[in-house]
Amino acid sequence: ISAPTDRRARALLAGAVGLLLGLGLALTVDRLDTRLRERDEVEDAFGLPVLAEIPTISRRARADHALVTELRPDSAAAEAYRSLRSAITLVSQSGRAIDGSMADRGHHITPQVLVVTGAEGGQGKSTTVVNLAAAVAETGRSVLVIDCDFRKPEAHLFLDAKPGSDLATLVTSDFSGYLDQIVRSTSVRGVDLVTSIEPVRNPTAVVSRLPGIIADARGRADVVLIDSSPLLVTSDAVDVLRYADAALVACRVGKTTYGQA
């Protein structure tokens, strides 16, 4: 087989070969790139229903730890968090469990204690916790946020928490009561916070106190939202999960991979 001598035929042949190579490269990249991008891909990877899709929040708002539900109540992101609030309630009332399985009709499955986690950092779990808390508080229910991301606590930055004791003091102090001495008020009406201003050096010691803290929290607030550590980064999140009624998994489109899910 010899190359054609005509210039036009050579150009057509080169174009066809280039097109085939480009298609092959695109297919190869697509196979190697396992990042989740579509709703059905996320549901298939996690084996869980997508309850809400939150639009991208600007980089400046993320850097400033802006609480969009409060500062921009008419924005698309704020409405999406309200949709998430409603979706959690509707899923519970429909007789279908959060994991997608059918629940016993006689069993009350609305979660009072909800832990929010993700595969790795940067998934938007902390942003979800604080904005969901503000959205729930809008309905008149009391909310207690417990920041159990011991290595990178951020909830207090969003909620403008008032000064006071925090989770870190549990390690060095002997509390006769759990929450009364470490709950802090926030700038959001109806939302209180239990957190650590700095990373906790001994998370295991705090985790050992969680059963009492969460048991006390159930009697203190209508809804308890727990911001946990990423599941694939530390074992803290696994320890926290056992004390919650349900888990909400945050997934950032274009970052979370199928394997991580």
CSV table of C-alpha atoms in Angstrom, one decimal, residues 96-212:
chain,number,residue,atom,x,y,z
A,96,ARG,CA,-38.8,4.9,52.3
A,97,ALA,CA,-35.6,5.0,54.3
A,98,ILE,CA,-32.7,7.3,53.6
A,99,ASP,CA,-30.7,4.4,52.1
A,100,GLY,CA,-33.5,3.8,49.5
A,101,SER,CA,-34.9,0.7,51.1
A,102,MET,CA,-38.6,0.4,52.2
A,103,ALA,CA,-39.1,1.0,55.9
A,104,ASP,CA,-41.6,-0.6,58.2
A,105,ARG,CA,-44.8,1.5,58.0
A,106,GLY,CA,-45.1,1.5,61.7
A,107,HIS,CA,-41.6,2.7,62.3
A,108,HIS,CA,-40.9,6.5,62.6
A,109,ILE,CA,-37.9,7.0,60.4
A,110,THR,CA,-37.5,10.8,60.3
A,111,PRO,CA,-33.9,11.4,61.5
A,112,GLN,CA,-33.4,13.7,64.4
A,113,VAL,CA,-29.7,13.3,64.4
A,114,LEU,CA,-28.2,13.6,61.0
A,115,VAL,CA,-24.5,13.2,60.3
A,116,VAL,CA,-23.0,14.9,57.1
A,117,THR,CA,-19.9,13.5,55.7
A,118,GLY,CA,-18.0,13.0,52.4
A,119,ALA,CA,-15.3,10.9,50.9
A,120,GLU,CA,-12.5,13.4,51.2
A,121,GLY,CA,-12.0,17.1,52.1
A,122,GLY,CA,-13.4,19.8,49.8
A,123,GLN,CA,-16.7,18.0,49.1
A,124,GLY,CA,-18.8,20.8,50.6
A,125,LYS,CA,-20.0,18.9,53.7
A,126,SER,CA,-19.4,21.8,56.2
A,127,THR,CA,-21.1,24.2,53.8
A,128,THR,CA,-24.0,21.8,53.6
A,129,VAL,CA,-24.3,21.5,57.4
A,130,VAL,CA,-24.4,25.2,58.2
A,131,ASN,CA,-26.7,26.1,55.3
A,132,LEU,CA,-29.0,23.2,56.0
A,133,ALA,CA,-29.1,24.2,59.7
A,134,ALA,CA,-30.2,27.7,58.7
A,135,ALA,CA,-32.8,26.3,56.3
A,136,VAL,CA,-34.3,24.1,59.0
A,137,ALA,CA,-34.3,27.0,61.5
A,138,GLU,CA,-36.4,29.0,59.1
A,139,THR,CA,-39.3,26.6,59.8
A,140,GLY,CA,-39.2,27.4,63.5
A,141,ARG,CA,-37.4,24.3,64.6
A,142,SER,CA,-34.4,24.5,66.9
A,143,VAL,CA,-31.2,23.2,65.5
A,144,LEU,CA,-27.9,22.2,67.2
A,145,VAL,CA,-24.8,21.8,65.0
A,146,ILE,CA,-22.0,19.6,66.4
A,147,ASP,CA,-18.8,20.1,64.6
A,148,CYS,CA,-17.0,16.7,64.8
A,149,ASP,CA,-14.5,17.5,62.1
A,150,PHE,CA,-11.8,17.5,64.8
A,151,ARG,CA,-8.9,18.2,62.4
A,152,LYS,CA,-10.4,21.0,60.4
A,153,PRO,CA,-13.4,22.6,62.3
A,154,GLU,CA,-15.1,25.3,60.2
A,155,ALA,CA,-18.7,25.6,61.3
A,156,HIS,CA,-18.0,28.4,63.7
A,157,LEU,CA,-16.6,30.5,60.8
A,158,PHE,CA,-19.9,30.3,59.0
A,159,LEU,CA,-22.2,30.8,62.0
A,160,ASP,CA,-20.2,33.5,63.7
A,161,ALA,CA,-20.2,31.6,67.0
A,162,LYS,CA,-20.1,33.6,70.3
A,163,PRO,CA,-17.1,33.0,72.6
A,164,GLY,CA,-17.3,30.1,75.0
A,165,SER,CA,-16.0,26.6,75.9
A,166,ASP,CA,-15.6,24.0,73.1
A,167,LEU,CA,-15.1,20.3,72.5
A,168,ALA,CA,-11.4,20.6,73.2
A,169,THR,CA,-12.1,21.4,76.8
A,170,LEU,CA,-13.8,18.0,77.3
A,171,VAL,CA,-10.3,16.4,77.2
A,172,THR,CA,-8.9,18.5,80.1
A,173,SER,CA,-12.0,19.2,82.1
A,174,ASP,CA,-14.5,17.1,84.1
A,175,PHE,CA,-18.0,18.3,83.2
A,176,SER,CA,-20.9,17.5,85.4
A,177,GLY,CA,-23.2,18.3,82.5
A,178,TYR,CA,-22.4,18.0,78.8
A,179,LEU,CA,-24.0,20.5,76.6
A,180,ASP,CA,-24.9,23.3,79.0
A,181,GLN,CA,-21.3,24.2,79.4
A,182,ILE,CA,-20.1,23.9,75.8
A,183,VAL,CA,-23.1,25.1,73.7
A,184,ARG,CA,-22.5,28.4,72.0
A,185,SER,CA,-25.0,30.7,70.5
A,186,THR,CA,-24.6,31.8,66.8
A,187,SER,CA,-25.7,34.7,64.6
A,188,VAL,CA,-28.5,32.5,63.1
A,189,ARG,CA,-31.7,32.5,65.1
A,190,GLY,CA,-32.6,29.1,66.3
A,191,VAL,CA,-29.2,27.6,65.6
A,192,ASP,CA,-26.7,26.7,68.4
A,193,LEU,CA,-23.3,25.2,68.0
A,194,VAL,CA,-20.9,22.8,69.7
A,195,THR,CA,-17.5,23.0,68.1
A,196,SER,CA,-13.7,23.4,68.5
A,197,ILE,CA,-12.0,26.6,67.5
A,198,GLU,CA,-8.7,24.8,66.9
A,199,PRO,CA,-8.0,21.2,65.8
A,200,VAL,CA,-8.4,18.7,68.6
A,201,ARG,CA,-5.1,17.0,69.5
A,202,ASN,CA,-6.8,13.9,70.9
A,203,PRO,CA,-10.0,13.2,69.0
A,204,THR,CA,-10.4,9.7,70.6
A,205,ALA,CA,-10.9,11.3,74.0
A,206,VAL,CA,-13.7,13.5,72.6
A,207,VAL,CA,-15.3,10.6,70.7
A,208,SER,CA,-15.6,8.7,74.0
A,209,ARG,CA,-17.8,11.6,75.2
A,210,LEU,CA,-20.0,11.7,72.2
A,211,PRO,CA,-22.7,9.2,73.4
A,212,GLY,CA,-23.5,11.5,76.3
